[in-house]
Amino acid sequence: MNKILITRKIPQKFIEQLEQIGDVVMWDKELTPMPRETFLSEVKDATACFITLSESVDEEVLTEASDLKIIANMAVGYDNIDVVRANDHDITVTNTPDVLTETTAELGFTLMLTVARRIIEAERYVQEGQWQSWGPYLLSGKDVHGSTVGIYGMGGIGRAFARRLKGFNTRILYHNRTQNPEAEKELDATYVSFETLLKESDFVICTAPLTPQTENQFDSKAFNLMKNDAIFINIGRGAIVDETALVEALRNHTILGCGLDVLRQEPIDVNHPLLKLDNAVIVPHIGSASRLTRDRMVQLCVNNILAVLNHQLPITPVKVNN
Ligand code: GLV
C-alpha cells in the first residue's frame, strides 16, 4: 500500500483524491511546519511526499526515504531540494510552474507600485491621525510611467511582469542567464549586462531562482551601481540578496527603497533591521497567494503524485543537469 506524506494541512477535497491510491498521513497544521524529526521519521516508509518550501530535502532525508518515488514540491522554486541526489535515488521531483506565474507577477507589480507611491507610509500616516491638510509634496513618491524598468530573470514570471508594464510606457531592460529573443520581440525588452541593468534602471525587479550563480548577486557592489532613487523589488529568493548590504544601501540612501516578498531567513526575525526602515516594504512570501492559484498548485502536486504512483510520467518534473 502506498503511503502519501503531506507536510502541511491542505483541503479535504485534495486528500480524497490521494486516498484513492494510498494511505494519507498529513501534518494537520496550516501555519506550523512539520518538525524535522517528524519529517525524518514519517518519510521512512513513504512512497510519495507532498512538501512545501519549509522542508529541506537533503541526503539525510533521501537516505531515510528508501521507498520514496516522488517528491511533489508546492512551489515553482526547488532550492529546498537536492534534486540531483534525489534523482540518484530514483526519486522524481516535481514543482508547480506556470500555474502561479500571473499571480506572482501581480504581487511583484503590487510591491513596485506600493513602494513607489509610499502606500504603507501613507496609510500609517492616516491611521495615526497625522493627516492635517493637503501638502504640495506630502508623501510624494516616484512615477513608474516613463521610467526604465530592469528585470533580473526573464523566465515566465519576468515576462508576465514585463507584460504588465505595457500601459506604463516604460523602457524595459533585462538580464538573464541566456538571452530570450522571444521575450524581446513580445515585450520590446532589451538584453543588457547585469551592470548596465543596475546603472540604468529606475526599478530593478528580481524574479530569478536561487542557484549558485544567483546567490548574493545583489551585494554592496550591485547596490552602489544603482541609481540613488532606484527601487529594488525581490520576488525571487531571499538569498539572492546580501541583506546586510541592502540595509546599508537603504540607510545611506544609496537606493530609494525596496519591496521584498522573499527573505534569506523566513520568517524574518522581528528584530531584523529591515523592519525598522520606512523605505522597505516586506510581505511574508505571498507571491502566489491567491485562493485560485493556491488551489491550482495543490492540484498540480496531487496530479503529479497520482501520475507517478500510477506508473505514468509526471506532469511537471524538475529537470537539472548533473
Ligand atoms: C514560491 O516562492 C515558489 O517558488 O513557488
mmCIF file of C-alpha atoms and ligand atoms in Angstrom:
data_model
loop_
_atom_site.group_PDB
_atom_site.id
_atom_site.type_symbol
_atom_site.label_atom_id
_atom_site.label_comp_id
_atom_site.label_asym_id
_atom_site.label_seq_id
_atom_site.Cartn_x
_atom_site.Cartn_y
_atom_site.Cartn_z
ATOM 1 C CA MET A 1 0.000 0.000 0.000
ATOM 2 C CA ASN A 2 1.269 3.477 -0.826
ATOM 3 C CA LYS A 3 1.895 5.910 1.976
ATOM 4 C CA ILE A 4 1.484 9.527 0.936
ATOM 5 C CA LEU A 5 3.024 12.013 3.322
ATOM 6 C CA ILE A 6 1.741 15.601 3.250
ATOM 7 C CA THR A 7 3.759 18.014 5.357
ATOM 8 C CA ARG A 8 1.134 20.745 5.676
ATOM 9 C CA LYS A 9 -2.638 20.877 6.042
ATOM 10 C CA ILE A 10 -4.387 21.016 2.672
ATOM 11 C CA PRO A 11 -8.145 20.982 1.911
ATOM 12 C CA GLN A 12 -10.094 17.743 2.227
ATOM 13 C CA LYS A 13 -11.088 17.689 -1.472
ATOM 14 C CA PHE A 14 -7.432 17.066 -2.393
ATOM 15 C CA ILE A 15 -6.843 14.479 0.322
ATOM 16 C CA GLU A 16 -9.774 12.474 -1.008
ATOM 17 C CA GLN A 17 -8.121 12.241 -4.425
ATOM 18 C CA LEU A 18 -4.934 10.893 -2.888
ATOM 19 C CA GLU A 19 -6.825 8.426 -0.705
ATOM 20 C CA GLN A 20 -7.873 6.653 -3.912
ATOM 21 C CA ILE A 21 -4.328 5.454 -4.247
ATOM 22 C CA GLY A 22 -2.863 5.179 -0.774
ATOM 23 C CA ASP A 23 -2.913 5.968 2.914
ATOM 24 C CA VAL A 24 -2.532 9.652 3.551
ATOM 25 C CA VAL A 25 -0.547 10.896 6.525
ATOM 26 C CA MET A 26 -0.866 14.655 6.864
ATOM 27 C CA TRP A 27 0.678 17.135 9.283
ATOM 28 C CA ASP A 28 -2.522 18.771 10.430
ATOM 29 C CA LYS A 29 -1.280 22.359 10.805
ATOM 30 C CA GLU A 30 -1.571 25.146 8.294
ATOM 31 C CA LEU A 31 0.964 27.598 9.681
ATOM 32 C CA THR A 32 3.430 25.452 11.603
ATOM 33 C CA PRO A 33 5.829 23.348 9.574
ATOM 34 C CA MET A 34 6.237 19.664 10.347
ATOM 35 C CA PRO A 35 9.220 19.375 12.723
ATOM 36 C CA ARG A 36 12.324 17.989 11.051
ATOM 37 C CA GLU A 37 12.401 14.945 13.375
ATOM 38 C CA THR A 38 8.806 14.057 12.480
ATOM 39 C CA PHE A 39 9.547 14.541 8.793
ATOM 40 C CA LEU A 40 12.573 12.251 9.010
ATOM 41 C CA SER A 41 10.644 9.517 10.762
ATOM 42 C CA GLU A 42 7.476 9.794 8.618
ATOM 43 C CA VAL A 43 9.354 9.837 5.332
ATOM 44 C CA LYS A 44 10.983 6.467 6.101
ATOM 45 C CA ASP A 45 8.170 4.325 4.694
ATOM 46 C CA ALA A 46 6.517 6.947 2.434
ATOM 47 C CA THR A 47 6.106 6.278 -1.292
ATOM 48 C CA ALA A 48 5.125 9.844 -2.104
ATOM 49 C CA CYS A 49 5.755 13.097 -0.378
ATOM 50 C CA PHE A 50 3.889 16.404 -0.798
ATOM 51 C CA ILE A 51 6.103 19.118 0.643
ATOM 52 C CA THR A 52 6.371 22.886 0.895
ATOM 53 C CA LEU A 53 9.317 25.267 0.918
ATOM 54 C CA SER A 54 9.643 24.730 4.670
ATOM 55 C CA GLU A 55 11.039 21.249 4.178
ATOM 56 C CA SER A 56 14.610 20.823 3.207
ATOM 57 C CA VAL A 57 15.270 17.599 1.292
ATOM 58 C CA ASP A 58 18.914 16.658 1.574
ATOM 59 C CA GLU A 59 20.985 13.494 1.717
ATOM 60 C CA GLU A 60 19.820 12.782 5.277
ATOM 61 C CA VAL A 61 16.176 12.689 4.156
ATOM 62 C CA LEU A 62 16.928 10.808 0.951
ATOM 63 C CA THR A 63 18.865 8.104 2.792
ATOM 64 C CA GLU A 64 15.924 7.534 5.156
ATOM 65 C CA ALA A 65 13.381 7.520 2.326
ATOM 66 C CA SER A 66 14.092 4.157 0.761
ATOM 67 C CA ASP A 67 10.540 3.634 -0.610
ATOM 68 C CA LEU A 68 10.085 7.149 -1.944
ATOM 69 C CA LYS A 69 9.183 7.549 -5.630
ATOM 70 C CA ILE A 70 8.128 11.176 -5.841
ATOM 71 C CA ILE A 71 8.596 14.461 -4.042
ATOM 72 C CA ALA A 72 5.977 16.987 -5.130
ATOM 73 C CA ASN A 73 7.098 20.478 -4.130
ATOM 74 C CA MET A 74 4.302 23.030 -3.757
ATOM 75 C CA ALA A 75 6.380 25.797 -5.337
ATOM 76 C CA VAL A 76 7.996 26.626 -8.632
ATOM 77 C CA GLY A 77 11.384 27.138 -6.952
ATOM 78 C CA TYR A 78 13.110 23.989 -5.725
ATOM 79 C CA ASP A 79 16.235 25.250 -3.992
ATOM 80 C CA ASN A 80 14.990 23.430 -0.869
ATOM 81 C CA ILE A 81 15.611 20.083 -2.597
ATOM 82 C CA ASP A 82 18.829 18.409 -3.660
ATOM 83 C CA VAL A 83 17.337 17.340 -6.993
ATOM 84 C CA VAL A 84 20.478 15.696 -8.339
ATOM 85 C CA ARG A 85 20.801 13.478 -5.285
ATOM 86 C CA ALA A 86 17.053 12.724 -5.340
ATOM 87 C CA ASN A 87 17.328 11.577 -8.957
ATOM 88 C CA ASP A 88 20.340 9.457 -7.975
ATOM 89 C CA HIS A 89 17.998 7.760 -5.507
ATOM 90 C CA ASP A 90 15.482 7.246 -8.376
ATOM 91 C CA ILE A 91 13.094 9.754 -6.889
ATOM 92 C CA THR A 92 11.172 12.077 -9.202
ATOM 93 C CA VAL A 93 10.942 15.701 -8.111
ATOM 94 C CA THR A 94 8.102 17.867 -9.381
ATOM 95 C CA ASN A 95 7.326 21.556 -8.932
ATOM 96 C CA THR A 96 4.430 23.883 -9.809
ATOM 97 C CA PRO A 97 5.446 26.065 -12.763
ATOM 98 C CA ASP A 98 3.050 28.093 -14.937
ATOM 99 C CA VAL A 99 0.000 27.908 -12.650
ATOM 100 C CA LEU A 100 1.449 30.622 -10.396
ATOM 101 C CA THR A 101 3.142 32.829 -12.990
ATOM 102 C CA GLU A 102 0.498 35.541 -13.400
ATOM 103 C CA THR A 103 -0.381 35.716 -9.697
ATOM 104 C CA THR A 104 3.270 36.076 -8.702
ATOM 105 C CA ALA A 105 3.859 38.766 -11.319
ATOM 106 C CA GLU A 106 0.860 40.647 -9.885
ATOM 107 C CA LEU A 107 2.383 40.595 -6.423
ATOM 108 C CA GLY A 108 5.634 41.934 -7.853
ATOM 109 C CA PHE A 109 3.728 44.717 -9.554
ATOM 110 C CA THR A 110 1.804 45.446 -6.361
ATOM 111 C CA LEU A 111 5.063 45.763 -4.433
ATOM 112 C CA MET A 112 6.565 48.038 -7.079
ATOM 113 C CA LEU A 113 3.627 50.451 -7.002
ATOM 114 C CA THR A 114 3.327 50.233 -3.216
ATOM 115 C CA VAL A 115 6.950 51.251 -2.673
ATOM 116 C CA ALA A 116 6.943 53.811 -5.491
ATOM 117 C CA ARG A 117 3.856 55.576 -4.128
ATOM 118 C CA ARG A 118 4.713 55.062 -0.446
ATOM 119 C CA ILE A 119 1.358 53.424 0.218
ATOM 120 C CA ILE A 120 2.295 51.806 3.543
ATOM 121 C CA GLU A 121 3.685 55.067 4.942
ATOM 122 C CA ALA A 122 0.641 56.944 3.665
ATOM 123 C CA GLU A 123 -1.802 54.518 5.207
ATOM 124 C CA ARG A 124 0.047 54.615 8.530
ATOM 125 C CA TYR A 125 0.002 58.430 8.382
ATOM 126 C CA VAL A 126 -3.776 58.420 8.155
ATOM 127 C CA GLN A 127 -4.239 55.681 10.796
ATOM 128 C CA GLU A 128 -2.005 57.596 13.230
ATOM 129 C CA GLY A 129 -4.083 60.758 12.870
ATOM 130 C CA GLN A 130 -1.280 62.782 11.304
ATOM 131 C CA TRP A 131 -3.336 63.936 8.319
ATOM 132 C CA GLN A 132 -3.849 67.667 8.923
ATOM 133 C CA SER A 133 -4.039 69.105 5.431
ATOM 134 C CA TRP A 134 -3.157 68.581 1.808
ATOM 135 C CA GLY A 135 0.542 69.315 1.242
ATOM 136 C CA PRO A 136 2.304 70.239 -2.000
ATOM 137 C CA TYR A 137 4.828 67.406 -1.607
ATOM 138 C CA LEU A 138 3.166 65.351 1.096
ATOM 139 C CA LEU A 139 4.225 61.693 0.740
ATOM 140 C CA SER A 140 5.289 62.286 -2.813
ATOM 141 C CA GLY A 141 6.778 59.226 -4.439
ATOM 142 C CA LYS A 142 8.141 58.108 -7.762
ATOM 143 C CA ASP A 143 6.458 57.536 -11.119
ATOM 144 C CA VAL A 144 6.547 54.157 -12.790
ATOM 145 C CA HIS A 145 5.289 55.528 -16.096
ATOM 146 C CA GLY A 146 8.039 56.798 -18.325
ATOM 147 C CA SER A 147 10.715 55.057 -16.247
ATOM 148 C CA THR A 148 13.295 52.396 -17.057
ATOM 149 C CA VAL A 149 12.497 49.036 -15.529
ATOM 150 C CA GLY A 150 15.210 46.384 -15.277
ATOM 151 C CA ILE A 151 14.131 42.780 -14.886
ATOM 152 C CA TYR A 152 16.666 40.324 -13.487
ATOM 153 C CA GLY A 153 15.432 36.877 -14.562
ATOM 154 C CA MET A 154 13.384 36.747 -17.748
ATOM 155 C CA GLY A 155 11.606 33.430 -17.219
ATOM 156 C CA GLY A 156 7.830 33.063 -17.139
ATOM 157 C CA ILE A 157 7.368 35.391 -14.165
ATOM 158 C CA GLY A 158 9.755 38.020 -15.546
ATOM 159 C CA ARG A 159 7.829 38.025 -18.800
ATOM 160 C CA ALA A 160 4.453 38.207 -17.077
ATOM 161 C CA PHE A 161 5.770 41.171 -15.084
ATOM 162 C CA ALA A 162 7.051 42.883 -18.241
ATOM 163 C CA ARG A 163 3.699 42.356 -19.975
ATOM 164 C CA ARG A 164 2.025 44.272 -17.170
ATOM 165 C CA LEU A 165 4.242 47.280 -17.890
ATOM 166 C CA LYS A 166 2.675 47.799 -21.294
ATOM 167 C CA GLY A 167 0.264 50.532 -20.208
ATOM 168 C CA PHE A 168 3.015 52.398 -18.364
ATOM 169 C CA ASN A 169 5.121 53.437 -21.319
ATOM 170 C CA THR A 170 8.363 52.202 -19.782
ATOM 171 C CA ARG A 171 11.680 51.217 -21.263
ATOM 172 C CA ILE A 172 12.300 47.572 -20.390
ATOM 173 C CA LEU A 173 15.792 46.174 -19.830
ATOM 174 C CA TYR A 174 16.511 42.622 -18.740
ATOM 175 C CA HIS A 175 19.347 40.404 -17.718
ATOM 176 C CA ASN A 176 19.131 36.639 -17.769
ATOM 177 C CA ARG A 177 21.396 33.583 -17.906
ATOM 178 C CA THR A 178 20.637 33.416 -21.605
ATOM 179 C CA GLN A 179 19.205 35.933 -23.997
ATOM 180 C CA ASN A 180 15.489 35.457 -24.719
ATOM 181 C CA PRO A 181 14.717 36.661 -28.275
ATOM 182 C CA GLU A 182 11.057 35.692 -27.981
ATOM 183 C CA ALA A 183 10.618 37.877 -24.911
ATOM 184 C CA GLU A 184 12.452 40.703 -26.653
ATOM 185 C CA LYS A 185 10.047 40.541 -29.548
ATOM 186 C CA GLU A 186 6.930 40.232 -27.445
ATOM 187 C CA LEU A 187 7.871 42.894 -24.906
ATOM 188 C CA ASP A 188 10.205 45.228 -26.681
ATOM 189 C CA ALA A 189 12.732 44.417 -23.953
ATOM 190 C CA THR A 190 16.461 44.959 -24.369
ATOM 191 C CA TYR A 191 19.047 42.478 -23.137
ATOM 192 C CA VAL A 192 21.834 44.189 -21.176
ATOM 193 C CA SER A 193 24.683 43.183 -18.882
ATOM 194 C CA PHE A 194 23.942 42.983 -15.159
ATOM 195 C CA GLU A 195 25.985 46.114 -14.647
ATOM 196 C CA THR A 196 24.044 48.120 -17.243
ATOM 197 C CA LEU A 197 20.773 46.885 -15.796
ATOM 198 C CA LEU A 198 21.780 48.230 -12.390
ATOM 199 C CA LYS A 199 23.130 51.531 -13.679
ATOM 200 C CA GLU A 200 20.234 52.441 -15.949
ATOM 201 C CA SER A 201 17.120 51.152 -14.206
ATOM 202 C CA ASP A 202 14.762 53.194 -12.045
ATOM 203 C CA PHE A 203 13.178 49.974 -10.831
ATOM 204 C CA VAL A 204 15.124 46.724 -10.541
ATOM 205 C CA ILE A 205 12.920 43.657 -10.270
ATOM 206 C CA CYS A 206 14.431 40.319 -9.270
ATOM 207 C CA THR A 207 12.405 37.279 -10.340
ATOM 208 C CA ALA A 208 15.326 34.860 -10.588
ATOM 209 C CA PRO A 209 15.567 31.432 -8.958
ATOM 210 C CA LEU A 210 18.229 30.767 -6.324
ATOM 211 C CA THR A 211 21.213 28.963 -7.821
ATOM 212 C CA PRO A 212 24.938 29.034 -7.032
ATOM 213 C CA GLN A 213 25.185 31.673 -9.789
ATOM 214 C CA THR A 214 22.485 33.979 -8.418
ATOM 215 C CA GLU A 215 23.285 33.665 -4.703
ATOM 216 C CA ASN A 216 24.340 37.038 -3.230
ATOM 217 C CA GLN A 217 24.123 38.619 -6.677
ATOM 218 C CA PHE A 218 22.718 41.784 -5.113
ATOM 219 C CA ASP A 219 25.605 42.777 -2.873
ATOM 220 C CA SER A 220 27.044 46.160 -1.897
ATOM 221 C CA LYS A 221 28.759 46.461 -5.273
ATOM 222 C CA ALA A 222 25.424 45.976 -7.028
ATOM 223 C CA PHE A 223 23.563 48.470 -4.829
ATOM 224 C CA ASN A 224 26.347 51.015 -5.305
ATOM 225 C CA LEU A 225 25.901 50.788 -9.057
ATOM 226 C CA MET A 226 22.173 51.516 -8.808
ATOM 227 C CA LYS A 227 20.689 54.997 -9.056
ATOM 228 C CA ASN A 228 20.168 56.827 -5.772
ATOM 229 C CA ASP A 229 16.457 56.960 -6.450
ATOM 230 C CA ALA A 230 16.158 53.361 -7.652
ATOM 231 C CA ILE A 231 13.673 50.944 -6.136
ATOM 232 C CA PHE A 232 14.567 47.282 -5.715
ATOM 233 C CA ILE A 233 11.901 44.580 -5.733
ATOM 234 C CA ASN A 234 12.591 40.915 -4.950
ATOM 235 C CA ILE A 235 10.058 38.197 -5.730
ATOM 236 C CA GLY A 236 12.722 35.543 -6.471
ATOM 237 C CA ARG A 237 14.525 34.189 -3.420
ATOM 238 C CA GLY A 238 15.937 35.931 -0.369
ATOM 239 C CA ALA A 239 19.441 34.510 -0.633
ATOM 240 C CA ILE A 240 19.954 36.292 -3.961
ATOM 241 C CA VAL A 241 20.377 39.409 -1.826
ATOM 242 C CA ASP A 242 23.049 40.257 0.710
ATOM 243 C CA GLU A 243 20.641 41.716 3.264
ATOM 244 C CA THR A 244 23.351 43.492 5.258
ATOM 245 C CA ALA A 245 24.350 45.323 2.084
ATOM 246 C CA LEU A 246 20.700 46.099 1.337
ATOM 247 C CA VAL A 247 20.104 47.569 4.806
ATOM 248 C CA GLU A 248 23.185 49.734 4.401
ATOM 249 C CA ALA A 249 22.075 50.871 0.932
ATOM 250 C CA LEU A 250 18.635 51.836 2.269
ATOM 251 C CA ARG A 251 20.018 53.597 5.347
ATOM 252 C CA ASN A 252 22.619 55.546 3.365
ATOM 253 C CA HIS A 253 20.156 56.429 0.594
ATOM 254 C CA THR A 254 22.316 54.598 -1.923
ATOM 255 C CA ILE A 255 18.931 53.458 -3.242
ATOM 256 C CA LEU A 256 15.465 54.852 -2.538
ATOM 257 C CA GLY A 257 13.525 51.839 -1.355
ATOM 258 C CA CYS A 258 12.763 48.176 -1.635
ATOM 259 C CA GLY A 259 9.886 45.739 -1.656
ATOM 260 C CA LEU A 260 10.583 42.156 -0.651
ATOM 261 C CA ASP A 261 8.371 39.099 -0.765
ATOM 262 C CA VAL A 262 11.255 36.756 -0.007
ATOM 263 C CA LEU A 263 13.886 36.847 2.712
ATOM 264 C CA ARG A 264 17.038 34.943 3.461
ATOM 265 C CA GLN A 265 15.512 33.656 6.657
ATOM 266 C CA GLU A 266 11.773 33.034 6.577
ATOM 267 C CA PRO A 267 10.036 34.017 8.724
ATOM 268 C CA ILE A 268 12.138 37.141 9.221
ATOM 269 C CA ASP A 269 13.341 37.829 12.765
ATOM 270 C CA VAL A 270 11.138 40.586 14.226
ATOM 271 C CA ASN A 271 14.296 42.450 15.215
ATOM 272 C CA HIS A 272 15.736 42.406 11.704
ATOM 273 C CA PRO A 273 16.970 45.918 10.767
ATOM 274 C CA LEU A 274 14.948 45.807 7.533
ATOM 275 C CA LEU A 275 11.794 46.010 9.625
ATOM 276 C CA LYS A 276 12.914 49.322 11.125
ATOM 277 C CA LEU A 277 13.135 51.126 7.798
ATOM 278 C CA ASP A 278 10.298 53.210 6.322
ATOM 279 C CA ASN A 279 11.611 52.660 2.816
ATOM 280 C CA ALA A 280 11.414 48.858 2.975
ATOM 281 C CA VAL A 281 8.120 47.054 2.417
ATOM 282 C CA ILE A 282 8.212 43.419 3.476
ATOM 283 C CA VAL A 283 5.480 40.843 2.906
ATOM 284 C CA PRO A 284 5.530 37.192 4.042
ATOM 285 C CA HIS A 285 6.288 35.240 0.848
ATOM 286 C CA ILE A 286 2.786 35.580 -0.619
ATOM 287 C CA GLY A 287 3.736 35.825 -4.306
ATOM 288 C CA SER A 288 1.428 33.032 -5.433
ATOM 289 C CA ALA A 289 -1.150 33.524 -2.706
ATOM 290 C CA SER A 290 -4.480 33.898 -4.427
ATOM 291 C CA ARG A 291 -7.036 31.253 -3.485
ATOM 292 C CA LEU A 292 -7.406 30.047 -7.051
ATOM 293 C CA THR A 293 -3.672 29.798 -7.678
ATOM 294 C CA ARG A 294 -3.017 28.017 -4.401
ATOM 295 C CA ASP A 295 -5.768 25.524 -5.334
ATOM 296 C CA ARG A 296 -4.119 25.018 -8.706
ATOM 297 C CA MET A 297 -0.716 24.460 -7.102
ATOM 298 C CA VAL A 298 -2.094 21.855 -4.712
ATOM 299 C CA GLN A 299 -3.973 20.139 -7.551
ATOM 300 C CA LEU A 300 -0.816 20.008 -9.664
ATOM 301 C CA CYS A 301 1.092 18.372 -6.791
ATOM 302 C CA VAL A 302 -1.734 15.858 -6.382
ATOM 303 C CA ASN A 303 -1.804 15.138 -10.127
ATOM 304 C CA ASN A 304 1.954 14.599 -10.176
ATOM 305 C CA ILE A 305 1.717 12.139 -7.280
ATOM 306 C CA LEU A 306 -1.194 10.284 -8.899
ATOM 307 C CA ALA A 307 0.702 10.067 -12.194
ATOM 308 C CA VAL A 308 3.902 8.683 -10.680
ATOM 309 C CA LEU A 309 2.170 6.222 -8.362
ATOM 310 C CA ASN A 310 0.133 5.036 -11.371
ATOM 311 C CA HIS A 311 3.392 4.445 -13.277
ATOM 312 C CA GLN A 312 2.788 7.336 -15.645
ATOM 313 C CA LEU A 313 5.077 10.217 -16.484
ATOM 314 C CA PRO A 314 4.998 13.149 -14.054
ATOM 315 C CA ILE A 315 3.370 16.291 -15.447
ATOM 316 C CA THR A 316 5.913 18.857 -14.276
ATOM 317 C CA PRO A 317 9.181 17.120 -13.402
ATOM 318 C CA VAL A 318 12.129 19.247 -12.361
ATOM 319 C CA LYS A 319 14.996 18.712 -14.749
ATOM 320 C CA VAL A 320 18.525 19.528 -13.746
ATOM 321 C CA ASN A 321 21.785 18.796 -15.453
ATOM 322 C CA ASN A 322 24.168 16.759 -13.385
HETATM 323 C C1 GLV B 1 7.427 30.376 -4.290
HETATM 324 O O1 GLV B 1 8.285 31.097 -3.930
HETATM 325 C C2 GLV B 1 7.586 29.419 -5.318
HETATM 326 O O2 GLV B 1 8.736 29.099 -5.681
HETATM 327 O O3 GLV B 1 6.578 28.922 -5.811
#
